[in-house]
Amino acid sequence: MASFGGPPLCGRRKERDALDRLLDEARIGRSGVLVISGEAGAGKTALVNYAAERASNFRIEKAWGVESEMELPYAGLQQLCARTLDLLPELPEPQRDALCVAFGLSKAAPPDRFLVGLAALSLLSKAAEDTPVLCLIDDAHWLDRASVQLLAFVARRLLAERIAMLFVVRERTDENGLRGLPELHIDGLAEYEARQLLELAVHGGLDTQVRDRIVAETHGNPLALLELPRVMTPLELAGGFGLPNPSSMSRRIEASFVQRIQDVPEATRRFLLVAAAEPVGDPARLWLAARQLGIGAAAVGPAEAAGLVEIGTRVRFRHPLVRSGIYQAASLADRRAAHQALAEVTDAALDPDRRAWHRARAVPGPDETVADELEHSAGRAQARGGMAAAAAFLQRATELTPDPGRRAYRALAAASAMFEAGAPAKADQLLATAAWGPLDELAQARLAQLKARIAFARTRGSEAPPLLLDAAALLGPLDPKLSRETYLEAIAAAMFAGSHGRVAEVAATARAAPPAPRPPRAVDRLLDALTIRYTEGYRAGVAGLQQALAAMARPEHCCRDDNRWLWMGCRVATDVWDDESWHQLAGRQLQLARDNGALKDLPVALTYRAGVHVHAGELAAAAELVAEAEPIAEAAGNAPFSYSALMVAAWTGRRDAAIALIQDGIDDAKRRGEGRAISMAQYSLAVLFNGLGRYEEALGPAVQAYQRDDLALAAWAMIELIEAAVRVGQDTLAADTMRQLRDRTQASGTDWALGVQARSLALCTDGPAAEPLYQEAIERLARSRIVVHLARAHLLYGEWLRREGRRAPARPELRRAHELFARFGAEAFAQRARRELAATGETVGKRNVDRLSALTTQEVQIARLAGAGQTNSEIGSELFLSARTVEWHLSKVFAKLGISSRRELRDALPVPG
């Protein structure tokens, strides 16, 4: 960001006020973020310079994107944190280690990229303890992908630090990974301001018609107003003949810079080209490369005199368009010569990746030596967690590989890295290159598997399962373990697509999988049991599924492959009504995700753990996890996992808000073709309407959810369907569904299963025979973790007793139901119990608002962890917040709860479970 790096700041009162507010808030400990967007020359850099001038008492940390560095992992993040690395020893050890590996300061296993982001957040927060910090990130659209993702993550986690972050981008934030952050879009100047600026740029007379035409055609773009008059002749300015009209304002401004470049000596143009090709802005390296090309020191003078470049502690161009204009105007031969010179002066030991990248741009054609260097660079990038950089290195290595066979293998490796980096379209293109080469059978099978995974990632629809089956078959004789996992992926993909018939077909094909190794992994048991469950029926598959769960529940016997499938273990546990295994596996999955800092896995783990809390009647705890999952999924670039959010909304029972959320879930699932999400939404509607006592409205969604035989969801929908059908007089439908539910619950035999069986059967039973069934349901469910259905058993039993005219014994059941539902926050069911109590002649006042309701979900999370004895730093590491933000939240918790110390938190908050 050069001191001369933009047009003068003319007008922009609203924009300056926004920047002043950002800085004022940071001074008093309220973090702020702003993304300045606008086309080239709109005056973004002038606003950045204004912010820097106003931040006189701030510590200013800078980073700037460079187009040629977009492939180097964490380059932008490292720029921003470079001057704060002396604070590394103050970070928690996992964060310190992650950042050191990412920045190449040490060697270890690749860190999760969001643990690197948390470390950067902690580092900046530490720096802000003594002095407010202003982070200026210019040309963020040219940052490497890892850096922009993590800086956006940091920006979203800021709250109570004295930190202001300012991003500058060319396009609006929907296009560049900063979506959702506060944005200040810069348009052209107002007409009167544009005229004033133009008059400053033009010395001498300016025809008014020409002036108005320039203002109109530039749309008030400040840099265009300053630059375009330079390329117009005095005659054109005086009379208005032939103003050029290129299609793009950026091209027009760039053309004006290129014309100025043509006026400087040839040696100066070559010097500028080397400067444009050198991404770091290092003057020492620039002069060394210039000497390699025989360019003397005198070459820089005309460039500085023309206002194109400034050489100081760094090399700074007047504008990014100067750099791109110089580079694009040069011949291919001159560009290669510049990169070759830069490669020769770049230390192979200290900076091997930049050297390899310059060499890759210097060679005129395929070159195995350079391709091999790039492959090694990819390995180093991968070791630092820079998958996007590894993909870029491998892609260029593929292009430079002369041997067709080796090119195909590198293309396959590049495609895999591109897929892991979240670029499935580019991965698909590289797979096409790999497919043309002579691959061996194993590589062909891996190609097929990757192609199938890309298809699944794109749509989660019906395209992926057959492709995964084909890949699994190819892998069978070559890599039996990988083949079995791919068959399991095919079954999982079919489940997401949501058609029971299709899942059964896929499972039947999966029975051809290679035999499991000895001893079998938990994942092998899971595959075999699921194929039986879907081909021979639920009853036949239960025993195998229970054995698979038992294997997964023993962490000391689980390998990395098994841990990848903990989410499937959670779903299987609910299918066989095993609440204890569900509780254990969901807890372990969440702990692993937290311990590893694996934010891409954390939203899934939070979702399954939230489901456990919902069924335990801990709706507030579930809502905490849902609230935590949503921004993390957004930061990681993943689709939201809305399953538990829908269940929380349904059980809470606030009709309008729940219906809106559920309908959004249905619409989103239909767009993506994810049948399972539709089933969950329909089931949630059935719960909602049954809670509200609107049984006719509950029946339709329950039938729709039941018709998709998804793991567990179909049986859960049967429970809702039976209650709704009985209440609206559809006894035959209720009886038929009861028979199917009983087939599953009897096969499982757990207290959860037999408890809901007894309760549902009681609903279908007339006369005194219903009473022992209700009592059995309460007894069994009281021994399980499924407290929401225990509360419903009390409610249904109380309703039955009242309808039998037994008001006195009905009251304790209804009181217990009301007490439980009120404690859960299940408002609709609590109101239903209140109405029933009123019908028995007992009046129940509304429950006093729990102090918990005064806290936000994040405040409850932090309060619970603090009450359990965790430090601010430990809480921040778990929730991906800074310690200062945790402290700020706790101060609000103390004020809301009327307490003054952590010791009082334990008594002030009910503990989940």
XYZ file of C-alpha atoms in Angstrom, residues 201-202 214 223-237 241-246 251-261 263:
36
model
C -5.994 16.869 -13.071
C -6.235 18.999 -16.206
C -15.434 12.207 -19.233
C -8.393 7.108 -10.803
C -9.967 7.181 -14.268
C -10.633 10.912 -13.880
C -6.957 11.442 -13.084
C -5.493 9.073 -15.664
C -7.642 9.395 -18.782
C -6.793 13.036 -19.487
C -3.143 11.922 -19.681
C -3.867 9.839 -22.806
C -5.964 12.496 -24.553
C -4.430 15.083 -26.806
C -4.869 18.823 -26.091
C -7.099 18.982 -29.169
C -9.330 16.233 -27.802
C -9.536 17.954 -24.425
C -13.128 14.600 -30.634
C -12.826 10.835 -30.229
C -12.757 9.942 -26.537
C -11.785 6.243 -26.436
C -14.388 3.905 -24.950
C -12.918 0.499 -23.989
C -8.740 -1.947 -19.037
C -9.074 1.727 -19.807
C -7.047 2.764 -16.744
C -4.540 -0.019 -17.358
C -4.152 1.196 -20.938
C -3.330 4.671 -19.668
C -0.574 3.238 -17.476
C 0.757 1.108 -20.344
C 0.980 4.191 -22.541
C 3.050 5.957 -19.861
C 5.302 2.904 -19.641
C 7.472 6.616 -22.789
